[in-house]
Amino acid sequence: MFDVVVKDAALAYGDKVIFNGLDLTLAGGECTCLLGGSGVGKTSLLRFIAGFSSEPSANRKGGLTTSGSVLCQDGFSLVGRIAWMAQQDLLLPWFSVIDNITLGERLRSSFFSRKKVPAEAMERAQHILKQVGLVNKSSELPQNLSGGQRQRVALARTLMENRPLVLMDEPFGALDAITRLNLQDLACELLANRTVLLITHDPLEALRLGHHIYHLQGQPATLTEAIMPPGTPPRSLENNKLMNLQGELLERLRNEEAHS
Ligand SMILES: Nc1ncnc2c1ncn2[C@@H]1O[C@H](COP(=O)(O)OP(=O)(O)OP(=O)(O)O)[C@@H](O)[C@H]1O
Ligand SMILES: [Mg+2]
C-alpha cells in the first residue's frame, strides 16, 4: 500500500489563512487520526487532500485559494482512489439500504442501464451488508433505521467503493458511546490495510484506532508531532497507557480552547 504525501499545503478563505506550509504523510495501509478544536481547519485539510478545494465552484464560493501538492508514492494520481465518509450519513431518503449502497455503481453506469446494477456488484453489496450486520435491512428505507444502523450503511457504501484511500470526517461523532465503540471496531476490521485519514474530536477514538495521531492547532494551523500509541488497533479500553495518553490529549485540547 502506498503513502500519500501532502507537501507545502496552503489554504485560505479570502484573507483568512487556515494553514500554510503544511506537510503530512499518510502511511500506506495505516490509520492516521487528526484531532483539533472546532474551526481549526480539519475538514478544510481533508477537502484539500480530496481535491475538492481545487474545484472551480469551491474557488468562487469562499474566495478560496490553495497551493501545495498531494502525491501518491506509487507515482499514480489520487483521482478515483478516494472514498469519503462524513458525520452525516448522506443517505438518500427515497432509496432503500441496498440502493444507497450501490448508488455509486449506478451513477457511474450509462444512463440507460442505470436502473440495473450488475450481478457481480450486487453480490459484493450483499456480502458487505453481511459484514456490517444489516442483511435483514436490505430493502428498508433509511428513515426506518437507527443512527448507528444508518452509519453502518454509510460505512458499507464506503466499502462498496473499494478505494485504497479513505477520508473520514467525524464519522461516528453523532453516535452514543456504545454504538460508537462497536462501529469503531467494525471500521477498524473492515478498513484494515487501507490508508485512512480519520478526523475526530474524541482523543479516545483516535487512540483506539490510529497508528499515528496528529493534533492540528493554531491559526494558521500547524500539526504537532505524531503520537504513536503502543499496540495494534482497535486498542482495548483496559490499556493503562491509552488512558494516560487520553488525559494528556484532553488537557492539550482544553488548553487550545482556552487560548483560542
Ligand atoms: N467556504 C468557506 N468560506 C469561508 N470560510 C470558511 C469556509 N469553510 C470553512 N471556513 C472557515 O474556515 C475555518 C476552518 O473550517 P473547517 O470546517 O475546516 O474547521 P474544522 O476544524 O473542520 O471544524 P469542526 O471541528 O467544527 O468541523 C473555520 O473558521 C470556518 O469558519
Ligand atoms: Mg469539520
mmCIF file with all atom_site columns, N, CA and C and ligand atoms in Angstrom, residues 36-44 46 87 169-170 199 201, ligand 2:
data_model
loop_
_atom_site.group_PDB
_atom_site.id
_atom_site.type_symbol
_atom_site.label_atom_id
_atom_site.label_alt_id
_atom_site.label_comp_id
_atom_site.label_asym_id
_atom_site.label_entity_id
_atom_site.label_seq_id
_atom_site.pdbx_PDB_ins_code
_atom_site.Cartn_x
_atom_site.Cartn_y
_atom_site.Cartn_z
_atom_site.occupancy
_atom_site.B_iso_or_equiv
_atom_site.pdbx_formal_charge
_atom_site.auth_seq_id
_atom_site.auth_comp_id
_atom_site.auth_asym_id
_atom_site.auth_atom_id
_atom_site.pdbx_PDB_model_num
ATOM   1  N  N  . GLY A 1 36  ? -8.327  18.148 16.808 1.00 0.00 ? 36  GLY A N  1
ATOM   2  C  CA . GLY A 1 36  ? -8.175  19.605 16.773 1.00 0.00 ? 36  GLY A CA 1
ATOM   3  C  C  . GLY A 1 36  ? -9.482  20.282 17.105 1.00 0.00 ? 36  GLY A C  1
ATOM   4  N  N  . GLY A 1 37  ? -9.394  21.500 17.629 1.00 0.00 ? 37  GLY A N  1
ATOM   5  C  CA . GLY A 1 37  ? -10.580 22.241 18.041 1.00 0.00 ? 37  GLY A CA 1
ATOM   6  C  C  . GLY A 1 37  ? -11.484 22.572 16.862 1.00 0.00 ? 37  GLY A C  1
ATOM   7  N  N  . SER A 1 38  ? -12.698 22.970 17.192 1.00 0.00 ? 38  SER A N  1
ATOM   8  C  CA . SER A 1 38  ? -13.666 23.313 16.159 1.00 0.00 ? 38  SER A CA 1
ATOM   9  C  C  . SER A 1 38  ? -13.195 24.552 15.390 1.00 0.00 ? 38  SER A C  1
ATOM   10 N  N  . GLY A 1 39  ? -13.254 24.489 14.074 1.00 0.00 ? 39  GLY A N  1
ATOM   11 C  CA . GLY A 1 39  ? -12.901 25.643 13.244 1.00 0.00 ? 39  GLY A CA 1
ATOM   12 C  C  . GLY A 1 39  ? -11.420 25.773 12.948 1.00 0.00 ? 39  GLY A C  1
ATOM   13 N  N  . VAL A 1 40  ? -10.604 24.824 13.402 1.00 0.00 ? 40  VAL A N  1
ATOM   14 C  CA . VAL A 1 40  ? -9.155  24.957 13.208 1.00 0.00 ? 40  VAL A CA 1
ATOM   15 C  C  . VAL A 1 40  ? -8.747  24.657 11.757 1.00 0.00 ? 40  VAL A C  1
ATOM   16 N  N  . GLY A 1 41  ? -9.572  23.846 11.055 1.00 0.00 ? 41  GLY A N  1
ATOM   17 C  CA . GLY A 1 41  ? -9.251  23.581 9.651  1.00 0.00 ? 41  GLY A CA 1
ATOM   18 C  C  . GLY A 1 41  ? -9.149  22.105 9.285  1.00 0.00 ? 41  GLY A C  1
ATOM   19 N  N  . LYS A 1 42  ? -9.705  21.234 10.108 1.00 0.00 ? 42  LYS A N  1
ATOM   20 C  CA . LYS A 1 42  ? -9.585  19.791 9.850  1.00 0.00 ? 42  LYS A CA 1
ATOM   21 C  C  . LYS A 1 42  ? -10.313 19.391 8.557  1.00 0.00 ? 42  LYS A C  1
ATOM   22 N  N  . THR A 1 43  ? -11.581 19.832 8.439  1.00 0.00 ? 43  THR A N  1
ATOM   23 C  CA . THR A 1 43  ? -12.343 19.484 7.230  1.00 0.00 ? 43  THR A CA 1
ATOM   24 C  C  . THR A 1 43  ? -11.709 20.126 6.003  1.00 0.00 ? 43  THR A C  1
ATOM   25 N  N  . SER A 1 44  ? -11.213 21.355 6.174  1.00 0.00 ? 44  SER A N  1
ATOM   26 C  CA . SER A 1 44  ? -10.552 22.030 5.042  1.00 0.00 ? 44  SER A CA 1
ATOM   27 C  C  . SER A 1 44  ? -9.361  21.209 4.555  1.00 0.00 ? 44  SER A C  1
ATOM   28 N  N  . LEU A 1 46  ? -8.959  17.960 4.897  1.00 0.00 ? 46  LEU A N  1
ATOM   29 C  CA . LEU A 1 46  ? -9.490  16.755 4.258  1.00 0.00 ? 46  LEU A CA 1
ATOM   30 C  C  . LEU A 1 46  ? -9.937  17.054 2.830  1.00 0.00 ? 46  LEU A C  1
ATOM   31 N  N  . GLN A 1 87  ? -19.768 12.845 8.823  1.00 0.00 ? 87  GLN A N  1
ATOM   32 C  CA . GLN A 1 87  ? -20.538 12.697 10.063 1.00 0.00 ? 87  GLN A CA 1
ATOM   33 C  C  . GLN A 1 87  ? -22.016 12.448 9.735  1.00 0.00 ? 87  GLN A C  1
ATOM   34 N  N  . ASP A 1 169 ? -14.580 12.081 8.014  1.00 0.00 ? 169 ASP A N  1
ATOM   35 C  CA . ASP A 1 169 ? -14.732 13.336 8.760  1.00 0.00 ? 169 ASP A CA 1
ATOM   36 C  C  . ASP A 1 169 ? -15.726 13.131 9.905  1.00 0.00 ? 169 ASP A C  1
ATOM   37 N  N  . GLU A 1 170 ? -15.225 12.861 11.083 1.00 0.00 ? 170 GLU A N  1
ATOM   38 C  CA . GLU A 1 170 ? -16.039 12.611 12.282 1.00 0.00 ? 170 GLU A CA 1
ATOM   39 C  C  . GLU A 1 170 ? -17.170 11.610 12.002 1.00 0.00 ? 170 GLU A C  1
ATOM   40 N  N  . ILE A 1 199 ? -10.767 12.069 10.959 1.00 0.00 ? 199 ILE A N  1
ATOM   41 C  CA . ILE A 1 199 ? -10.889 13.253 11.796 1.00 0.00 ? 199 ILE A CA 1
ATOM   42 C  C  . ILE A 1 199 ? -11.828 12.930 12.943 1.00 0.00 ? 199 ILE A C  1
ATOM   43 N  N  . HIS A 1 201 ? -13.107 14.392 17.141 1.00 0.00 ? 201 HIS A N  1
ATOM   44 C  CA . HIS A 1 201 ? -12.936 15.298 18.286 1.00 0.00 ? 201 HIS A CA 1
ATOM   45 C  C  . HIS A 1 201 ? -12.601 14.498 19.543 1.00 0.00 ? 201 HIS A C  1
HETATM 46 MG MG . MG  B 2 .   ? -15.043 19.806 10.318 1.00 0.00 ? 2   MG  B MG 1
#
